[in-house]
């Protein structure tokens, strides 16, 4: 009874085997190519192919996930640091504004004499001597800052992008009704006793000196060394004497004698050393700029 069922199966098997055995070479080649193509397609479906580079998708996804986590962590750290810096900058600005607004309070009894002052060469906040002069003068009840002249940072051609600290400081001065200019020639002639503080670059101070005299300055405070050469200083003195203008010279302590004494003392004390330090805001990397702008140095002053 089972033989009729077995015979068709044997017949089918024998047909497939026969077909495989007697398959033509052309068909066999096509079949093998199709099989290889299917295997290659299955393999490539698991890869990212970039030129000759093949990367497994699972490792690419793992790498991208790791990179995303790292970038997110860096972004969070950056935001935290940015917020901290903004808070510090905000505190600094508020502190500067408080100092400035407090400095504008005048003596209410009206008996004190008021001296007009013009600061030429304000420079950067907490970096240049002109700024320090300005901050001190603003705290004096008998001083009125008539104007601030900054020939470099306020000049769009010489300094297209001034530092943010300077922009904020100038904005505060404008809010206090203190005009700010980039050239002395923009000022109106002085009608009251006026002190001009010249703390610009040494090479430019003689020009500022003559311009302030032309506007009617009654007093001039000149930062040392005042001019690049002694002959220029003599010319400036003669011009001031002719117009009856008093000129006050800033000074720098010549330290050579103190250094010699310190070295002599150290030689008399075993294992002693002499260290040099300064309280300027200039960093070591910026010293070349200082020597470039002020080549006359301490020896000439």
Coordinates of C-alpha atoms in Angstrom, one line a residue:
X1 CA 0.0 0.0 0.0
X2 CA 2.9 2.4 0.6
X3 CA 4.7 2.0 -2.6
X4 CA 2.4 4.3 -4.6
X5 CA 3.2 7.2 -2.3
X6 CA 6.9 6.6 -2.2
X7 CA 7.3 6.4 -6.0
X8 CA 6.2 10.1 -6.7
X9 CA 8.7 11.4 -4.0
X10 CA 11.5 9.3 -5.5
X11 CA 10.5 10.7 -8.8
X12 CA 10.6 14.3 -7.6
X13 CA 14.0 13.8 -5.9
X14 CA 15.4 12.1 -8.9
X15 CA 14.1 15.0 -11.1
X16 CA 15.9 17.6 -8.9
X17 CA 19.1 15.6 -8.7
X18 CA 18.9 15.0 -12.4
X19 CA 18.4 18.7 -13.0
X20 CA 21.4 19.6 -10.8
X21 CA 23.5 16.9 -12.4
X22 CA 22.6 17.8 -16.0
X23 CA 22.4 21.6 -15.4
X24 CA 24.0 23.5 -18.2
X25 CA 27.2 25.4 -17.5
X26 CA 25.6 28.7 -18.4
X27 CA 22.7 28.2 -16.0
X28 CA 25.0 27.0 -13.3
X29 CA 27.1 30.1 -13.6
X30 CA 24.0 32.3 -13.5
X31 CA 22.7 30.5 -10.4
X32 CA 26.0 30.8 -8.6
X33 CA 26.3 34.4 -9.4
X34 CA 22.8 35.0 -8.1
X35 CA 23.6 33.2 -4.9
X36 CA 26.8 35.2 -4.4
X37 CA 24.9 38.4 -5.1
X38 CA 22.3 37.5 -2.6
X39 CA 25.0 36.7 0.0
X40 CA 26.9 39.9 -0.8
X41 CA 23.7 41.9 -0.5
X42 CA 22.9 40.4 2.8
X43 CA 26.5 41.2 4.0
X44 CA 26.4 44.8 2.8
X45 CA 23.0 45.3 4.4
X46 CA 24.9 45.1 7.7
X47 CA 27.6 47.6 6.7
X48 CA 28.2 51.3 5.9
X49 CA 30.4 51.5 2.8
X50 CA 32.5 54.7 2.3
X51 CA 34.6 54.3 -0.7
X52 CA 36.8 51.3 0.0
X53 CA 36.0 51.5 3.7
X54 CA 33.5 49.1 5.2
X55 CA 32.1 49.7 8.6
X56 CA 29.8 47.5 10.5
X57 CA 26.5 49.3 11.3
X58 CA 26.4 48.2 14.9
X59 CA 29.9 49.7 15.6
X60 CA 29.0 52.9 13.7
X61 CA 25.9 53.3 15.8
X62 CA 27.8 52.6 19.0
X63 CA 30.5 55.2 18.0
X64 CA 27.9 57.8 17.1
X65 CA 26.1 57.2 20.4
X66 CA 29.4 57.6 22.3
X67 CA 30.2 60.8 20.4
X68 CA 26.8 62.2 21.0
X69 CA 27.2 61.6 24.8
X70 CA 30.7 63.2 24.8
X71 CA 29.5 66.2 22.8
X72 CA 26.5 66.6 25.1
X73 CA 28.8 66.5 28.1
X74 CA 31.1 69.1 26.6
X75 CA 28.2 71.3 25.7
X76 CA 26.9 71.2 29.3
X77 CA 30.3 72.0 30.6
X78 CA 30.6 74.9 28.2
X79 CA 27.2 76.3 29.2
X80 CA 28.1 76.0 32.9
X81 CA 31.4 77.8 32.3
X82 CA 29.7 80.4 30.1
X83 CA 27.2 81.1 32.8
X84 CA 29.9 81.4 35.4
X85 CA 31.9 83.9 33.2
X86 CA 28.8 85.9 32.5
X87 CA 28.0 86.1 36.2
X88 CA 31.6 87.2 37.0
X89 CA 31.4 89.8 34.1
X90 CA 28.1 91.0 35.4
X91 CA 29.4 91.5 38.9
X92 CA 32.4 93.3 37.5
X93 CA 30.3 95.6 35.5
X94 CA 27.9 96.3 38.4
X95 CA 30.9 97.0 40.6
X96 CA 32.4 99.4 38.0
X97 CA 29.0 101.1 37.5
X98 CA 28.6 101.5 41.3
X99 CA 32.0 103.1 41.6
X100 CA 31.3 105.4 38.7
X101 CA 27.8 106.5 39.8
X102 CA 29.1 107.0 43.4
X103 CA 31.9 109.0 41.9
X104 CA 29.5 111.5 40.2
X105 CA 28.1 112.6 43.5
X106 CA 29.0 116.2 44.0
X107 CA 29.3 118.4 47.1
X108 CA 25.7 119.6 47.7
X109 CA 26.8 122.8 49.5
X110 CA 28.0 124.3 46.2
X111 CA 31.0 126.0 47.9
X112 CA 33.7 123.7 46.5
X113 CA 35.4 124.9 43.4
X114 CA 34.9 122.6 40.4
X115 CA 37.8 121.8 38.1
X116 CA 37.1 120.6 34.6
X117 CA 39.3 117.6 33.6
X118 CA 39.9 116.0 30.2
X119 CA 41.5 112.6 30.1
X120 CA 43.4 111.9 26.9
X121 CA 44.4 108.3 26.4
X122 CA 42.0 106.5 28.6
X123 CA 43.0 103.0 27.4
X124 CA 41.5 99.7 28.6
X125 CA 39.7 99.3 32.0
X126 CA 42.1 98.0 34.6
X127 CA 45.0 97.9 32.1
X128 CA 46.1 101.4 31.3
X129 CA 47.1 104.3 33.5
X130 CA 44.6 106.6 31.9
X131 CA 41.8 104.5 33.2
X132 CA 43.2 104.5 36.7
X133 CA 43.5 108.3 36.6
X134 CA 39.9 108.6 35.4
X135 CA 38.5 106.3 38.1
X136 CA 40.3 108.3 40.8
X137 CA 39.2 111.6 39.5
X138 CA 35.6 110.5 39.3
X139 CA 35.6 109.9 43.0
X140 CA 36.7 113.5 43.7
X141 CA 33.8 115.8 44.5
X142 CA 35.6 118.9 43.2
X143 CA 36.3 117.4 39.8
X144 CA 34.1 117.3 36.7
X145 CA 35.2 115.1 33.9
X146 CA 34.5 117.2 30.8
X147 CA 35.4 114.6 28.2
X148 CA 37.4 111.4 27.6
X149 CA 39.5 111.1 24.5
X150 CA 40.7 107.7 23.4
X151 CA 42.6 108.0 20.1
X152 CA 43.0 104.3 19.4
X153 CA 40.1 102.2 20.7
X154 CA 37.5 104.8 19.7
X155 CA 38.9 105.2 16.2
X156 CA 37.0 102.8 13.9
X157 CA 39.9 102.8 11.3
X158 CA 42.6 101.9 13.8
X159 CA 40.5 99.6 16.0
X160 CA 37.5 98.3 14.1
X161 CA 36.6 95.8 16.9
X162 CA 37.4 97.2 20.4
X163 CA 37.3 94.8 23.4
X164 CA 33.9 94.3 25.0
X165 CA 35.2 95.6 28.4
X166 CA 36.1 98.9 26.7
X167 CA 32.7 99.2 24.9
X168 CA 30.9 98.6 28.2
X169 CA 33.0 101.2 30.0
X170 CA 32.4 103.8 27.3
X171 CA 28.7 103.0 27.4
X172 CA 28.7 103.7 31.1
X173 CA 30.5 107.0 30.6
X174 CA 27.9 108.0 28.0
X175 CA 25.1 107.2 30.4
X176 CA 26.8 109.5 32.9
X177 CA 26.7 112.3 30.3
X178 CA 30.5 112.2 29.9
X179 CA 31.3 112.7 26.1
X180 CA 33.8 110.4 24.6
X181 CA 35.9 111.2 21.5
X182 CA 38.7 109.7 19.4
X183 CA 40.4 113.0 18.6
X184 CA 41.3 116.1 20.7
X185 CA 40.1 118.3 17.9
X186 CA 36.6 117.2 18.4
X187 CA 36.4 119.1 21.7
X188 CA 35.1 122.6 22.0
X189 CA 37.4 125.3 23.3
X190 CA 37.7 125.4 27.1
X191 CA 35.9 128.2 28.8
X192 CA 36.8 127.3 32.4
X193 CA 40.0 126.3 34.1
X194 CA 40.7 122.9 32.6
X195 CA 43.3 120.2 33.4
X196 CA 44.3 117.9 30.6
X197 CA 45.8 114.6 31.6
X198 CA 47.9 113.1 28.8
X199 CA 48.5 109.4 29.2
X200 CA 48.6 108.4 25.6
X201 CA 51.5 106.8 23.7
X202 CA 54.7 108.6 24.2
X203 CA 55.1 109.3 20.4
X204 CA 51.7 111.0 20.3
X205 CA 51.9 113.0 23.5
X206 CA 53.6 116.1 22.0
X207 CA 50.7 116.3 19.4
X208 CA 48.1 116.0 22.2
X209 CA 50.1 118.6 24.2
X210 CA 49.9 121.2 21.5
X211 CA 46.2 120.5 20.7
X212 CA 45.2 120.9 24.4
X213 CA 47.1 124.1 24.6
X214 CA 45.3 125.3 21.5
X215 CA 41.9 124.6 23.1
X216 CA 42.8 126.7 26.1
X217 CA 44.0 124.2 28.8
X218 CA 45.2 126.0 31.9
X219 CA 47.0 122.9 33.4
X220 CA 48.5 119.8 31.9
X221 CA 49.5 116.6 33.6
X222 CA 52.0 114.8 31.4
X223 CA 52.7 111.1 31.9
X224 CA 56.4 110.2 31.9
X225 CA 58.4 110.3 29.8
X226 CA 56.2 112.8 28.0
X227 CA 57.9 112.8 24.7
X228 CA 60.3 110.6 22.7
X229 CA 63.2 113.0 22.9
X230 CA 64.5 115.6 25.4
X231 CA 64.5 118.3 22.6
X232 CA 60.7 117.8 22.2
X233 CA 60.2 118.2 25.9
X234 CA 62.1 121.5 25.8
X235 CA 60.0 122.7 23.0
X236 CA 56.8 121.7 24.9
X237 CA 58.1 123.5 28.0
X238 CA 58.8 126.7 26.0
X239 CA 55.4 126.6 24.4
X240 CA 53.7 126.1 27.8
X241 CA 55.7 129.0 29.4
X242 CA 54.8 131.3 26.6
X243 CA 51.1 130.7 27.2
X244 CA 51.4 130.7 31.0
X245 CA 50.2 127.0 31.3
X246 CA 51.4 125.0 34.2
X247 CA 52.6 121.5 33.3
X248 CA 53.0 118.7 35.9
X249 CA 55.1 115.7 35.0
X250 CA 54.4 112.2 36.2
X251 CA 57.3 110.2 37.4
X252 CA 58.7 106.8 37.5
X253 CA 61.0 105.7 40.3
X254 CA 64.5 104.9 39.0
X255 CA 65.3 101.6 40.7
X256 CA 69.0 101.2 39.7
X257 CA 70.3 102.4 43.1
X258 CA 67.9 100.2 45.0
X259 CA 68.9 97.2 42.9
X260 CA 72.6 97.8 43.6
X261 CA 71.9 98.1 47.3
X262 CA 69.8 94.9 47.3
X263 CA 72.4 92.9 45.4
X264 CA 75.2 94.1 47.8
X265 CA 73.1 93.1 50.8
X266 CA 72.4 89.7 49.3
X267 CA 76.1 89.1 48.8
X268 CA 76.7 89.6 52.5
X269 CA 74.1 87.1 53.5
X270 CA 74.7 83.4 52.8
X271 CA 72.2 81.6 50.6
X272 CA 70.2 84.8 49.9
X273 CA 68.6 85.7 46.6
X274 CA 67.1 88.8 45.0
X275 CA 63.8 88.5 43.2
X276 CA 62.2 91.1 41.0
X277 CA 58.5 91.5 40.7
X278 CA 56.0 94.1 39.5
X279 CA 52.3 94.9 40.0
X280 CA 51.6 95.9 36.4
X281 CA 48.8 94.2 34.5
X282 CA 51.0 93.3 31.5
X283 CA 51.6 89.6 31.0
X284 CA 55.0 88.3 30.0
X285 CA 53.7 87.4 26.6
X286 CA 52.8 91.1 26.0
X287 CA 56.0 92.7 27.1
X288 CA 57.2 93.0 23.5
X289 CA 54.3 95.2 22.8
X290 CA 55.2 97.5 25.7
X291 CA 58.8 97.9 24.4
X292 CA 57.5 98.5 20.9
X293 CA 55.1 101.2 22.0
X294 CA 57.5 102.8 24.4
X295 CA 61.0 102.2 23.1
X296 CA 62.4 105.0 25.2
X297 CA 62.0 102.8 28.3
X298 CA 62.8 103.7 31.9
X299 CA 66.3 104.9 31.1
X300 CA 65.1 107.8 29.0
X301 CA 62.5 108.9 31.5

